[in-house]
XYZ file of C-alpha atoms in Angstrom:
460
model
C 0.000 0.000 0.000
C 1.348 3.573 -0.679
C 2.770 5.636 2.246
C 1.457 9.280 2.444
C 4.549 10.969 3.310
C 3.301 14.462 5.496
C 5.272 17.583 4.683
C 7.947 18.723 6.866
C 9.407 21.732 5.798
C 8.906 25.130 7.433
C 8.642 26.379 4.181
C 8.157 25.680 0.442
C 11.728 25.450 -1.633
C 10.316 25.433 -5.164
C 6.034 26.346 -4.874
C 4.243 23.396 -6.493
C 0.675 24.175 -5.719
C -1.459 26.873 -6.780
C -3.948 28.449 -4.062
C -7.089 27.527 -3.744
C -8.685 31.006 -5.043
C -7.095 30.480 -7.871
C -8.386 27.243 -8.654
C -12.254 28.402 -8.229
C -11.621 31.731 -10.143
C -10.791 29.144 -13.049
C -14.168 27.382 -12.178
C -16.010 30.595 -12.430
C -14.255 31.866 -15.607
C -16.074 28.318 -17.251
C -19.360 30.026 -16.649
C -20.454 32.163 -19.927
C -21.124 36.063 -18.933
C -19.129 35.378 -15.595
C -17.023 37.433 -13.479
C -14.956 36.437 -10.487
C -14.058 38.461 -7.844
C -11.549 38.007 -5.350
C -12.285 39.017 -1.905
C -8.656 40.182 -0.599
C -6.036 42.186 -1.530
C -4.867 43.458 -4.785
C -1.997 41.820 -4.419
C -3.378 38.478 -4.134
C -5.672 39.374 -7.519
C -2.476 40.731 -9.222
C -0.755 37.514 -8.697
C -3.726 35.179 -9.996
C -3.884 37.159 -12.699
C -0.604 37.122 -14.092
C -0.631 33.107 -13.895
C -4.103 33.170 -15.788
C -2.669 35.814 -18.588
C 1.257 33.881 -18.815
C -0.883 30.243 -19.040
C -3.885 31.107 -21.257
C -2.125 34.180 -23.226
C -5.636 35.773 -22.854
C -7.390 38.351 -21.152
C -8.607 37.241 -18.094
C -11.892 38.696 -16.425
C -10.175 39.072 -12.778
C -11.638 41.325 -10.291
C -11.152 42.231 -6.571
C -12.505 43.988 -3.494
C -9.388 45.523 -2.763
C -9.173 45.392 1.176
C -7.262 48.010 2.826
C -5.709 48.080 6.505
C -8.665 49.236 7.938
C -11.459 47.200 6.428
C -8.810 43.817 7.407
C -9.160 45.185 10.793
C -13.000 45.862 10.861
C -14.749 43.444 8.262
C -14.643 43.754 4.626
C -18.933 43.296 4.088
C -18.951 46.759 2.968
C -15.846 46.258 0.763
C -17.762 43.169 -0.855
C -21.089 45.103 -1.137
C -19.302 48.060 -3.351
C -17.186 45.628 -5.529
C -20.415 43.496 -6.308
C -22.704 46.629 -7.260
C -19.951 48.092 -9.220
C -19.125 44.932 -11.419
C -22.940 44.720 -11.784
C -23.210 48.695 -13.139
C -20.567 48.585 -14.953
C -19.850 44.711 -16.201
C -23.278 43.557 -16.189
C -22.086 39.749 -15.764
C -24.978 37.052 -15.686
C -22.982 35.439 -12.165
C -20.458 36.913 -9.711
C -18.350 34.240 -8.489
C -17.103 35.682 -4.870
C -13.718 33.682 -4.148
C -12.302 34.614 -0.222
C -8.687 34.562 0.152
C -6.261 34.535 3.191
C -6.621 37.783 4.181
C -10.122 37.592 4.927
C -10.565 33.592 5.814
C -8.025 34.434 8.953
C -10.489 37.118 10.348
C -13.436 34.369 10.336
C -16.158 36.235 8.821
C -19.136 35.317 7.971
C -18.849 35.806 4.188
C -22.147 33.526 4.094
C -24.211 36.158 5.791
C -22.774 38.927 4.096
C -23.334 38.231 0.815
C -27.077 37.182 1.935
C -27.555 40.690 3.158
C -26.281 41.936 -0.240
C -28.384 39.613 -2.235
C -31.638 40.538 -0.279
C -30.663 44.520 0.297
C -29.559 44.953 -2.714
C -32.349 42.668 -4.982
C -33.147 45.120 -7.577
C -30.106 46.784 -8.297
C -28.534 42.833 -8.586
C -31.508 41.540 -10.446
C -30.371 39.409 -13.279
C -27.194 38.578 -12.019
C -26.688 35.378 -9.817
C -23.501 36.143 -6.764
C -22.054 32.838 -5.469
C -19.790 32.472 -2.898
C -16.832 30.045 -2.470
C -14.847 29.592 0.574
C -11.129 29.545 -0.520
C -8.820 29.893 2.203
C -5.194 30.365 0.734
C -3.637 28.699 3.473
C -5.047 25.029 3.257
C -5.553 23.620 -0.171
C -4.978 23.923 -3.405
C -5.899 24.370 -7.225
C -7.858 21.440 -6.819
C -9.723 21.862 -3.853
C -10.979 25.220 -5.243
C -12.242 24.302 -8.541
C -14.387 21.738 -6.556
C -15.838 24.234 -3.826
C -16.892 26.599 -6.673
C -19.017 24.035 -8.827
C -20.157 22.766 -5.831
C -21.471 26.457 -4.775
C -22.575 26.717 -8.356
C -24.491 24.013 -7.960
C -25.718 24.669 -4.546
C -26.872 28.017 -5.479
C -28.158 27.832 -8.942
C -29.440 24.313 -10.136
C -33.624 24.149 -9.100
C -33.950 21.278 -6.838
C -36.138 18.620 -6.710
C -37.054 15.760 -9.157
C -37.682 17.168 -12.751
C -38.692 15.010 -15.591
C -35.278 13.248 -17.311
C -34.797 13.914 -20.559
C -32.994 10.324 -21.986
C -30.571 12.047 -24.250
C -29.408 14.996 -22.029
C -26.222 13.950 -19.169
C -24.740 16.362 -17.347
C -20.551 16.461 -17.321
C -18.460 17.720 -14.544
C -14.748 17.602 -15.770
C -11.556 18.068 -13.479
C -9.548 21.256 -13.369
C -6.945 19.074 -14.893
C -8.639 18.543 -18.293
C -7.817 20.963 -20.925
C -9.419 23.091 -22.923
C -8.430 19.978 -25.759
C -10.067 18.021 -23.353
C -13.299 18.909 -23.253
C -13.859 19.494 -26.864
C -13.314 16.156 -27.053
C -15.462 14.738 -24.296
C -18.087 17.131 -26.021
C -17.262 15.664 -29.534
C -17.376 12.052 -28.029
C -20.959 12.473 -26.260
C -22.475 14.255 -29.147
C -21.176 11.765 -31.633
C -23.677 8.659 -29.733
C -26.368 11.755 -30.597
C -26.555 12.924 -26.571
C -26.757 16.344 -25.683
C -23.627 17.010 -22.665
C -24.046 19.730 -20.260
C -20.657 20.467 -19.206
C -19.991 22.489 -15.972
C -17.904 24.150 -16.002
C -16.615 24.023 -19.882
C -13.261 26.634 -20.263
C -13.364 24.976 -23.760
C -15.887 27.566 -24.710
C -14.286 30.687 -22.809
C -10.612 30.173 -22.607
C -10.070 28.414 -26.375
C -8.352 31.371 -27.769
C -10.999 32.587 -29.838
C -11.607 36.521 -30.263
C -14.567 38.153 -30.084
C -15.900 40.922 -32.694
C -16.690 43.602 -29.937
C -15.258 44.315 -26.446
C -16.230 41.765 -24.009
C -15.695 42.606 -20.092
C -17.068 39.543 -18.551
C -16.462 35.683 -19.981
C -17.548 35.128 -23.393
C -18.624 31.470 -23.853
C -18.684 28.727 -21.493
C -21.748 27.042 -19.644
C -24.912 29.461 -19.492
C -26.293 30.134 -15.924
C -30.216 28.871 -17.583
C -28.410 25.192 -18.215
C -27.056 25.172 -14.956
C -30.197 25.612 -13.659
C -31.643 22.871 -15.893
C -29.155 20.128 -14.560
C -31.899 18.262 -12.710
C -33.649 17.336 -15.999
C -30.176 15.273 -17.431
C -30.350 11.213 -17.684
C -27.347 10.874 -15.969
C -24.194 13.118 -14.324
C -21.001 12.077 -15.468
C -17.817 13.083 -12.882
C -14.077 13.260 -13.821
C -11.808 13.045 -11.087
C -12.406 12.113 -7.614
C -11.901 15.631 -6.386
C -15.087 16.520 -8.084
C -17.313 13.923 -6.434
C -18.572 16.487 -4.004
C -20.497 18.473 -6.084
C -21.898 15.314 -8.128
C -23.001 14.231 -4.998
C -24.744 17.713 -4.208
C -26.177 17.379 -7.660
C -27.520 14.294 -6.557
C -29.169 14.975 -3.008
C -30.634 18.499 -4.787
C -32.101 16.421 -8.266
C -31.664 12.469 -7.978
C -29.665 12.921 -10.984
C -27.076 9.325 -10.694
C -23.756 9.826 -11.027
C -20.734 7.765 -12.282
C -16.981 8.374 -11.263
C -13.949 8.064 -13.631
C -10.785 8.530 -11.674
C -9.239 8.879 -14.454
C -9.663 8.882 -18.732
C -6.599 8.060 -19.764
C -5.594 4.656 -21.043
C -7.316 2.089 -22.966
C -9.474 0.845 -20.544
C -10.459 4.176 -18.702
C -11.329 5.097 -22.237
C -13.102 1.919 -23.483
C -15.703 2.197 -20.724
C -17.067 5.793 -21.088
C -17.635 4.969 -24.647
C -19.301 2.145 -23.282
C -21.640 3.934 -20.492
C -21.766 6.106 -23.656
C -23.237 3.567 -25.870
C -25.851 2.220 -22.779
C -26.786 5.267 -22.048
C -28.048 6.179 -25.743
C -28.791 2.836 -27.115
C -26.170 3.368 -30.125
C -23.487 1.433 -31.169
C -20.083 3.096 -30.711
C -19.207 5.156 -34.365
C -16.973 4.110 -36.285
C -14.684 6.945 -35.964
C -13.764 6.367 -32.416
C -13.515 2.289 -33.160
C -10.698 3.614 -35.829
C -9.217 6.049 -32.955
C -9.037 3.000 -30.665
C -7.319 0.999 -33.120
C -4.725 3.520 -33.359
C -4.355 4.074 -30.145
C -3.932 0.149 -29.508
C -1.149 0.195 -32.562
C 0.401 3.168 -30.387
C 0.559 1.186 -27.244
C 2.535 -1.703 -29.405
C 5.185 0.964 -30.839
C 5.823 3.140 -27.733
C 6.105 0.288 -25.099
C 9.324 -0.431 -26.336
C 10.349 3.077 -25.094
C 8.656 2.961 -21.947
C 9.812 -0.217 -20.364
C 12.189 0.138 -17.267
C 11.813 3.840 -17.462
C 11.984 5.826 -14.313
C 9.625 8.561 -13.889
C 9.079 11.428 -11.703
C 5.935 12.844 -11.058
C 4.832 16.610 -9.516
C 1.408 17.362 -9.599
C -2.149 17.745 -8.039
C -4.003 14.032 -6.741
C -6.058 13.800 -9.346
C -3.830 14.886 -11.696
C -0.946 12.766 -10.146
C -3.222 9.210 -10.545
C -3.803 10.047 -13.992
C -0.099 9.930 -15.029
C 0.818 7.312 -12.609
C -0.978 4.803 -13.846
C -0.572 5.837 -17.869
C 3.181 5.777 -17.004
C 3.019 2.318 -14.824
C 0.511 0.685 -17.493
C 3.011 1.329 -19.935
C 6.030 -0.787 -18.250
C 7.813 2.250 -16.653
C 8.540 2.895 -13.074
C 7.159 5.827 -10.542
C 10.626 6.773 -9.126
C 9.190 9.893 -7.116
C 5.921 11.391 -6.589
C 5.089 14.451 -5.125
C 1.914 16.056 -4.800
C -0.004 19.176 -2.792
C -2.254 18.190 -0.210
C -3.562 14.963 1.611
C -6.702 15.720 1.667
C -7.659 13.547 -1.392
C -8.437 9.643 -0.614
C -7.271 8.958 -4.277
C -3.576 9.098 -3.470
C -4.337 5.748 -1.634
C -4.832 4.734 -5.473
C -1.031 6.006 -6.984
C 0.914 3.114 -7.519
C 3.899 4.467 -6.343
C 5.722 3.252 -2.904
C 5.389 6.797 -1.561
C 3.715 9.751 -2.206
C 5.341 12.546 -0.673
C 3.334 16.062 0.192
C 5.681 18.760 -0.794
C 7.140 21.154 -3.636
C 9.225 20.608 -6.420
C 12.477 20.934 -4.069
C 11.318 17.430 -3.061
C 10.839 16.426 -6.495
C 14.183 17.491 -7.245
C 15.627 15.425 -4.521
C 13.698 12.791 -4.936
C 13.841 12.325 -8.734
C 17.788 12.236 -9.685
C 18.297 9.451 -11.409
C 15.227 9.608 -12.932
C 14.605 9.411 -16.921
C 11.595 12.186 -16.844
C 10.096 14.896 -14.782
C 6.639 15.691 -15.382
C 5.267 18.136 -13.579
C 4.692 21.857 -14.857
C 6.656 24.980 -16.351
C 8.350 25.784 -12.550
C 9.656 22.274 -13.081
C 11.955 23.529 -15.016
C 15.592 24.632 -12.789
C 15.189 20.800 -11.245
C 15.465 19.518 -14.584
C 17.923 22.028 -15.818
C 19.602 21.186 -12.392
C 19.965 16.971 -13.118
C 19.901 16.485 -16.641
C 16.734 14.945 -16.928
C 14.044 16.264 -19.571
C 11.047 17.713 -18.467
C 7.565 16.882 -20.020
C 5.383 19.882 -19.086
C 1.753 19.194 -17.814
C -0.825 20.567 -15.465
C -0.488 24.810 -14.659
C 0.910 26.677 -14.817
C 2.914 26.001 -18.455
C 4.063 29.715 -19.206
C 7.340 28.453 -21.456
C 5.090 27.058 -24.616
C 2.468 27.712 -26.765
C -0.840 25.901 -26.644
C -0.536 23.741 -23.345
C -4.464 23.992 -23.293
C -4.938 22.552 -26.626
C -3.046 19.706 -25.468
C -5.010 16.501 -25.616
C -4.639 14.251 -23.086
C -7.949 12.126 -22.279
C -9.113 9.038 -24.075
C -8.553 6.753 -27.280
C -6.848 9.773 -28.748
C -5.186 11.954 -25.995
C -3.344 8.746 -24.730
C -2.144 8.098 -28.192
C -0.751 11.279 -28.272
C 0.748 10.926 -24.572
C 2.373 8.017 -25.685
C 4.043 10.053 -29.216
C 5.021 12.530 -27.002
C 7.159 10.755 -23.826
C 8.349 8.407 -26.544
C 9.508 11.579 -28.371
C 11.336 13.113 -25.729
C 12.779 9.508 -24.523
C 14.239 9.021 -28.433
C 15.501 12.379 -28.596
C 17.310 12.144 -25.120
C 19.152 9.115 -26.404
C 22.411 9.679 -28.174
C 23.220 7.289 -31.253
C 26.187 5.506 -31.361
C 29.421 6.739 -32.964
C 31.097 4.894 -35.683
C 34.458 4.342 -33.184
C 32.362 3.243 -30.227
C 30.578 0.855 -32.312
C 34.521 -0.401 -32.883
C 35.598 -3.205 -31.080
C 39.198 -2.653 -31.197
C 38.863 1.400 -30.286
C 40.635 1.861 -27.209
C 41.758 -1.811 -26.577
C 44.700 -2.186 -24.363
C 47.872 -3.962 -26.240
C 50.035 -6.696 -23.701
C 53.139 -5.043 -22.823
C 54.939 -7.574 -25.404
C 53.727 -6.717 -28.501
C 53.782 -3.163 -27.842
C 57.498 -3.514 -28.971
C 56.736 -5.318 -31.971
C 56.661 -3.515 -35.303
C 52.831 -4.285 -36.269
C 52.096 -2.176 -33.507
C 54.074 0.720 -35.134
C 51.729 0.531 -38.349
């Protein structure tokens, strides 16, 4: 069984994680006509921001209440209340996503109540607009944890309870932070193609795909509308990805009876060969031909990259979730988890890693823990420990700030695991040095007896 191994350092060497604000202000900016709004300090904004901007090269819909010494002191409720009625005068957004931060966690408020009292003093001026809160400490989490606590207060806030008549080709899709923008094309693509309708929440395919708008656009463009959200009681079926995200499936389910099913993970060949499956029984088709020729590929990919993978050593940085995923793609491919590191313990599926140890910590403890190792994979601050032992680094996860089009990276089934397999197999083969001519020699460098070196062949 794998050992959780609990941080011990004072302090982080080499941040791995992202904060937990961060991770729901990505949750938000899935919503189309959203804005979130960071209930802190500029500072804290300013740094969110410039991740969102170096990782997405887009403009990012960021906002922030802007507490000052004195409102830390006394309560920021009246900070909150301005920030929300100005967004709504002069954004008009269709949802507010409020995301607390450090600064205002630490004084205990009751962020709750205080955005009740806006919502009920304030109901004309906000009509229109829907204002959800997320509780996102800075100091206990991370990325993860807050993309889960805002769908789940999306959820919570928005979706109409109660049982609603099902409509047998509607499911309702709640993807991991860690799925890309590439991703969820394609789990839209896939769904649609066994003639189902997905309702995907939330879908950053639609507002961070790098499109650009004809006009000005201050809030999210794209993205899941607030009216389907609402709807989500009337899908066949919910659909989760990731185990961080069973939370809010499970809200989904105690608000609507919608069912859920959990897939821990989507890569690999038989991740991906039963959601086309639950696919096909939930629709009544047969599977399309198209992704029966994208499985044989990737099964023809899985015979030429093994040969690459075997005995490899591989060292892993990344969230739980994200961390299981590339475990076991790496381990089902014949390679070895030398080190893994990840953010937090409070996800039950690093009991799942098959690893010996996972170890909660930063990438200083990847770098210690992964010399020797054939690959780091973890993302673009990954980059000095690599530099640092030699090793090459396959970039994954966020942020990636060194490269072009991380989220139009696919990673996820038949497909995104054939191209996982190209591209470690890639970077293994171009690692490798070919032989020269004189060390393919025999006789290069062999050492002569001490009697013959007197003799006059040697001299020719």
């Amino acid at each position: 069984m794998v050992r959780i191994l609990p941080q011990t350092k004072a302090a982080a060497v080499n941040p791995l994680k992202s904060s937990q604000p961060l991770g729901a202000a990505l949750a938000f900016l899935g919503i189309d006509g959203a804005m979130p709004l960071f209930h802190g300090s500029q500072g804290c904004t300013s740094f969110a921001l410039v991740l969102f901007v170096r990782h997405f090269k887009e403009a990012i819909p960021l906002q922030t209440t802007a507490m000052d010494e004195v409102a830390t002191i006394l309560g920021g409720a009246d900070h909150l209340e301005e920030a929300i009625l100005n967004l709504k005068t002069r954004t008009k957004p269709k949802l507010i996503g409020v995301c607390t931060t450090a600064l205002t966690e630490t004084r205990s408020e009751d962020f709750a109540g205080d955005v009740t009292n806006i919502r009920q003093k304030r109901a004309e001026e906000l009509a229109g607009t829907e204002v959800v809160l997320a509780n996102t400490p800075d100091f206990e989490g991370a990325i993860e944890e807050g993309w889960a606590k805002a769908v789940t207060a999306i959820i919570g806030r928005i979706t109409r309870p109660g049982e609603q008549a099902r409509q047998s080709k509607k499911i309702a899709i709640l993807p991991g932070w860690h799925l890309t923008v590439a991703d969820i094309e394609h789990l839209r693509d896939m769904v649609e193609s066994f003639g189902v309708e997905p309702v995907i929440v939330p879908d950053v395919s639609g507002s961070l795909d790098g499109t650009v708008p004809d006009r000005w656009i201050t809030t999210t463009y794209g993205g899941t509308s607030v009216e389907d959200i609402r709807e989500l009681g009337t899908a066949e079926r919910c659909i989760v990805v990731g185990e961080h995200m069973r939370r809010p499936a499970e809200l989904l389910h105690r608000l609507t009876g919608v069912p859920y099913t959990i897939f821990q993970s989507l890569a690999g060949l038989k991740a991906a060969d039963r959601f086309v499956s639950l696919l096909s029984a939930i629709s009544g088709a047969p599977v399309p031909a198209g992704v029966r020729r994208r499985r044989a590929q990737l099964q023809d990919a899985l015979l030429d990259g093994h040969f690459h993978f075997g005995g490899k050593k591989i060292a892993i940085a990344a969230e739980p979730d994200q961390l299981y995923q590339l475990a076991t793609f790496f381990v089902d491919m014949g390679s070895e988890i030398a080190a893994a590191v990840t953010t937090t313990n409070m996800s039950k599926i690093l009991e799942k890693v098959p690893a010996d140890s996972v170890q909660i910590g930063d990438l200083g403890d990847l770098e210690a823990l992964g010399a020797g190792a054939d690959l780091l994979v973890t993302h673009s601050h990954g980059r000095q420990a690599a530099q640092h032992l030699g090793i090459p680094l396959m970039r994954v996860g966020f942020p990636i700030f060194d490269r072009l089009g991380s989220q139009h990276k696919l990673t996820i089934l038949h497909q995104g695991t054939r191209d996982l397999i190209f591209e470690v197999a890639n970077i293994f083969q171009a690692k490798r040095h070919a032989p020269t001519p004189e060390a393919l020699d025999p006789f290069t460098h062999r050492e002569m007896p001490d009697e013959l070196r007197s003799s006059p062949l040697a001299r020719l």
